[in-house]
CSV table of C-alpha atoms in Angstrom, one decimal:
chain,number,residue,atom,x,y,z
A,1,UNK,CA,-87.9,7.3,4.7
A,2,UNK,CA,-87.3,4.1,2.7
A,3,UNK,CA,-88.8,3.8,-0.7
A,4,UNK,CA,-87.9,4.1,-4.4
A,5,UNK,CA,-88.3,7.8,-4.5
A,6,UNK,CA,-87.8,10.9,-2.5
A,7,UNK,CA,-89.8,14.0,-3.4
A,8,UNK,CA,-89.8,17.4,-1.7
A,9,UNK,CA,-88.9,21.1,-1.8
A,10,UNK,CA,-85.2,21.7,-2.3
A,11,UNK,CA,-83.4,24.3,-0.2
A,12,UNK,CA,-80.2,25.9,-1.6
A,13,UNK,CA,-77.1,26.0,0.6
A,14,UNK,CA,-74.6,26.8,-2.1
A,15,UNK,CA,-71.4,26.7,-0.1
A,16,UNK,CA,-68.4,24.5,-0.9
A,17,UNK,CA,-66.6,22.5,1.8
A,18,UNK,CA,-69.3,22.4,4.4
A,19,UNK,CA,-67.6,20.2,7.0
A,20,UNK,CA,-69.2,18.0,9.6
A,21,UNK,CA,-68.4,20.5,12.4
A,22,UNK,CA,-70.5,23.1,10.5
A,23,UNK,CA,-73.3,20.5,10.2
A,24,UNK,CA,-73.3,19.7,13.9
A,25,UNK,CA,-70.9,21.1,16.5
A,26,UNK,CA,-68.9,18.6,18.6
A,27,UNK,CA,-70.5,19.9,21.8
A,28,UNK,CA,-74.0,19.1,20.4
A,29,UNK,CA,-73.4,15.5,19.5
A,30,UNK,CA,-75.7,13.1,21.3
A,31,UNK,CA,-74.5,9.9,22.8
A,32,UNK,CA,-76.5,7.8,20.3
A,33,UNK,CA,-78.7,8.1,17.2
A,34,UNK,CA,-82.3,9.0,17.8
A,35,UNK,CA,-81.7,11.7,20.4
A,36,UNK,CA,-83.2,14.5,18.4
A,37,UNK,CA,-80.0,16.0,17.2
A,38,UNK,CA,-81.9,17.7,14.3
A,39,UNK,CA,-82.4,20.8,16.5
A,40,UNK,CA,-78.6,21.3,16.5
A,41,UNK,CA,-78.3,21.1,12.7
A,42,UNK,CA,-76.3,24.0,11.3
A,43,UNK,CA,-76.5,25.7,14.8
A,44,UNK,CA,-73.6,27.9,14.0
A,45,UNK,CA,-75.5,29.6,11.2
A,46,UNK,CA,-79.0,29.8,12.8
A,47,UNK,CA,-80.6,32.4,14.9
A,48,UNK,CA,-79.5,35.6,13.1
A,49,UNK,CA,-82.3,38.1,12.7
A,50,UNK,CA,-80.4,40.1,10.0
A,51,UNK,CA,-79.8,37.2,7.7
A,52,UNK,CA,-82.0,34.1,8.4
A,53,UNK,CA,-80.4,30.8,7.6
A,54,UNK,CA,-81.9,29.2,4.5
A,55,UNK,CA,-83.7,26.4,6.5
A,56,UNK,CA,-85.2,29.1,8.8
A,57,UNK,CA,-86.8,31.0,5.9
A,58,UNK,CA,-90.6,30.2,5.7
A,59,UNK,CA,-90.4,28.9,2.1
A,60,UNK,CA,-87.7,26.3,3.0
A,61,UNK,CA,-88.8,25.2,6.5
A,62,UNK,CA,-90.4,22.0,5.1
A,63,UNK,CA,-87.6,21.3,2.7
A,64,UNK,CA,-86.5,17.7,2.6
A,65,UNK,CA,-83.9,18.0,-0.2
A,66,UNK,CA,-80.7,20.0,0.1
A,67,UNK,CA,-78.8,21.5,-2.8
A,68,UNK,CA,-75.3,22.4,-1.9
A,69,UNK,CA,-71.7,22.9,-3.0
A,70,UNK,CA,-68.7,20.7,-3.5
A,71,UNK,CA,-67.1,18.4,-0.9
A,72,UNK,CA,-70.2,18.5,1.4
A,73,UNK,CA,-69.7,16.6,4.6
A,74,UNK,CA,-65.9,16.7,4.6
A,75,UNK,CA,-63.6,16.9,7.6
A,76,UNK,CA,-64.4,13.9,9.8
A,77,UNK,CA,-66.2,10.5,10.0
A,78,UNK,CA,-68.7,12.0,12.4
A,79,UNK,CA,-72.0,10.1,11.8
A,80,UNK,CA,-73.9,12.5,14.0
A,81,UNK,CA,-73.7,15.0,11.1
A,82,UNK,CA,-75.9,12.6,9.1
A,83,UNK,CA,-78.2,12.0,12.2
A,84,UNK,CA,-78.8,15.7,12.5
A,85,UNK,CA,-79.7,16.0,8.8
A,86,UNK,CA,-82.0,13.0,9.0
A,87,UNK,CA,-83.7,14.1,12.2
A,88,UNK,CA,-84.3,17.6,10.6
A,89,UNK,CA,-86.2,15.9,7.8
A,90,UNK,CA,-83.5,15.9,5.0
A,91,UNK,CA,-84.0,12.9,2.8
A,92,UNK,CA,-81.5,13.6,0.0
A,93,UNK,CA,-78.5,15.9,-0.6
A,94,UNK,CA,-77.6,17.1,-4.1
A,95,UNK,CA,-73.9,18.2,-4.5
A,96,UNK,CA,-71.1,18.1,-7.0
A,97,UNK,CA,-69.1,15.9,-4.5
A,98,UNK,CA,-69.1,14.6,-1.0
A,99,UNK,CA,-66.8,13.6,1.8
A,100,UNK,CA,-66.5,9.8,1.1
A,101,UNK,CA,-67.2,8.6,4.6
A,102,UNK,CA,-70.1,11.1,4.9
A,103,UNK,CA,-71.7,9.7,1.7
A,104,UNK,CA,-71.4,6.2,3.1
A,105,UNK,CA,-73.0,7.3,6.4
A,106,UNK,CA,-75.8,8.9,4.4
A,107,UNK,CA,-76.7,5.6,2.8
A,108,UNK,CA,-76.6,3.8,6.1
A,109,UNK,CA,-79.1,6.4,7.5
A,110,UNK,CA,-81.4,6.4,4.4
A,111,UNK,CA,-80.3,9.8,3.0
A,112,UNK,CA,-79.6,9.7,-0.7
A,113,UNK,CA,-76.3,11.3,-1.7
A,114,UNK,CA,-76.9,12.6,-5.2
A,115,UNK,CA,-73.7,13.7,-7.0
A,116,UNK,CA,-74.4,16.0,-10.1
A,117,UNK,CA,-72.0,18.1,-12.2
A,118,UNK,CA,-71.7,21.7,-11.0
A,119,UNK,CA,-73.5,22.8,-14.2
A,120,UNK,CA,-76.7,21.0,-13.1
A,121,UNK,CA,-76.3,22.4,-9.5
A,122,UNK,CA,-76.3,25.9,-11.1
A,123,UNK,CA,-79.3,25.1,-13.3
A,124,UNK,CA,-81.4,23.9,-10.3
A,125,UNK,CA,-80.3,26.9,-8.3
A,126,UNK,CA,-81.4,29.2,-11.1
A,127,UNK,CA,-84.9,27.4,-11.1
A,128,UNK,CA,-85.2,28.1,-7.4
A,129,UNK,CA,-84.2,31.8,-7.9
A,130,UNK,CA,-86.8,32.1,-10.6
A,131,UNK,CA,-89.7,30.4,-8.8
A,132,UNK,CA,-88.7,30.9,-5.1
A,133,UNK,CA,-89.3,27.1,-4.4
A,134,UNK,CA,-89.3,24.0,-6.6
A,135,UNK,CA,-89.9,20.4,-5.8
A,136,UNK,CA,-87.7,17.6,-7.2
A,137,UNK,CA,-88.1,13.8,-7.2
A,138,UNK,CA,-85.1,11.6,-6.6
A,139,UNK,CA,-85.8,8.3,-8.4
A,140,UNK,CA,-83.6,5.7,-6.8
A,141,UNK,CA,-84.4,2.8,-9.0
A,142,UNK,CA,-83.7,4.9,-12.2
A,143,UNK,CA,-80.9,6.8,-10.4
A,144,UNK,CA,-82.3,10.0,-11.8
A,145,UNK,CA,-83.3,13.5,-10.5
A,146,UNK,CA,-86.6,14.5,-12.1
A,147,UNK,CA,-86.9,18.2,-12.6
A,148,UNK,CA,-90.1,20.3,-12.4
A,149,UNK,CA,-90.1,20.6,-16.2
A,150,UNK,CA,-90.1,16.8,-16.7
A,151,UNK,CA,-86.4,16.5,-17.6
A,152,UNK,CA,-84.3,14.0,-15.7
A,153,UNK,CA,-80.7,13.9,-14.9
A,154,UNK,CA,-78.9,10.7,-14.1
A,155,UNK,CA,-76.5,10.1,-11.2
A,156,UNK,CA,-74.4,7.2,-9.9
A,157,UNK,CA,-75.2,4.8,-7.1
A,158,UNK,CA,-73.8,1.4,-6.6
A,159,UNK,CA,-76.2,-1.6,-6.8
A,160,UNK,CA,-75.8,-2.2,-3.1
A,161,UNK,CA,-76.5,1.4,-2.2
A,162,UNK,CA,-79.5,1.4,-4.5
A,163,UNK,CA,-80.8,-1.7,-2.7
A,164,UNK,CA,-80.3,-0.2,0.8
A,165,UNK,CA,-81.9,3.1,0.0
A,166,UNK,CA,-84.8,1.5,-2.0
A,167,UNK,CA,-85.7,-1.1,0.6
A,168,UNK,CA,-84.8,0.7,3.9
A,169,UNK,CA,-82.5,-2.2,4.8
A,170,UNK,CA,-79.0,-1.8,6.4
A,171,UNK,CA,-75.8,-3.4,5.4
A,172,UNK,CA,-76.1,-5.8,8.4
A,173,UNK,CA,-79.6,-6.8,7.1
A,174,UNK,CA,-78.0,-7.8,3.7
A,175,UNK,CA,-75.3,-9.8,5.5
A,176,UNK,CA,-77.9,-11.6,7.6
A,177,UNK,CA,-79.8,-12.5,4.4
A,178,UNK,CA,-76.8,-14.6,3.4
A,179,UNK,CA,-76.2,-16.1,6.8
A,180,UNK,CA,-76.8,-19.7,5.5
A,181,UNK,CA,-74.2,-19.2,2.7
A,182,UNK,CA,-71.7,-17.7,5.2
A,183,UNK,CA,-72.2,-20.7,7.6
A,184,UNK,CA,-71.7,-23.1,4.7
A,185,UNK,CA,-68.5,-21.3,3.6
A,186,UNK,CA,-67.2,-21.3,7.1
A,187,UNK,CA,-67.9,-25.1,7.5
A,188,UNK,CA,-66.1,-25.9,4.2
A,189,UNK,CA,-63.2,-23.6,5.0
A,190,UNK,CA,-62.8,-25.0,8.5
A,191,UNK,CA,-62.5,-28.5,7.0
A,192,UNK,CA,-60.0,-27.3,4.4
A,193,UNK,CA,-57.9,-25.1,6.7
A,194,UNK,CA,-58.4,-26.3,10.3
A,195,UNK,CA,-55.3,-24.5,11.6
A,196,UNK,CA,-57.0,-21.1,11.0
A,197,UNK,CA,-59.7,-21.9,13.5
A,198,UNK,CA,-57.5,-23.3,16.3
A,199,UNK,CA,-58.2,-21.7,19.6
A,200,UNK,CA,-61.5,-20.1,18.5
């Protein structure tokens, strides 16, 4: 999933305050990542014959981008919510705002959290209504959403998050890349403040 862009069909789930328990129920959480928890994604909303959930509709089954409401991923620090989205093929989520821990977990799992003003969420939703489906490109290097008509909308990402999402590296990878400098600092600091290291 790593790379400088994410392109795909966008599925509309225009509901505010979708919490982590709605994304994956506590009883469905696997003991570790990689246990195919994508099949439990939004289980509380799936399986209704009278009103199929958006990701069950044929036109959105292959969607890799999710357009949603404010405060998406609120409620807990449950990383399994992000695992479920990732395992189901979601590569980016576009929302007016996110639960802060959820957004950080997205980056650690290579899902791009794209925060756009509500007016742009409404405009993209209107495009989907008019055409049934649309594809968008999330350009991580430019921090821009490229719309089907060629316009682009900027969003914010920290430099570190841009690096992690663009390269597929983790925060631990970045720390390991500076292991020499960390060892040098520790050596100098141990000489300057030996009492800090007593008993270690």
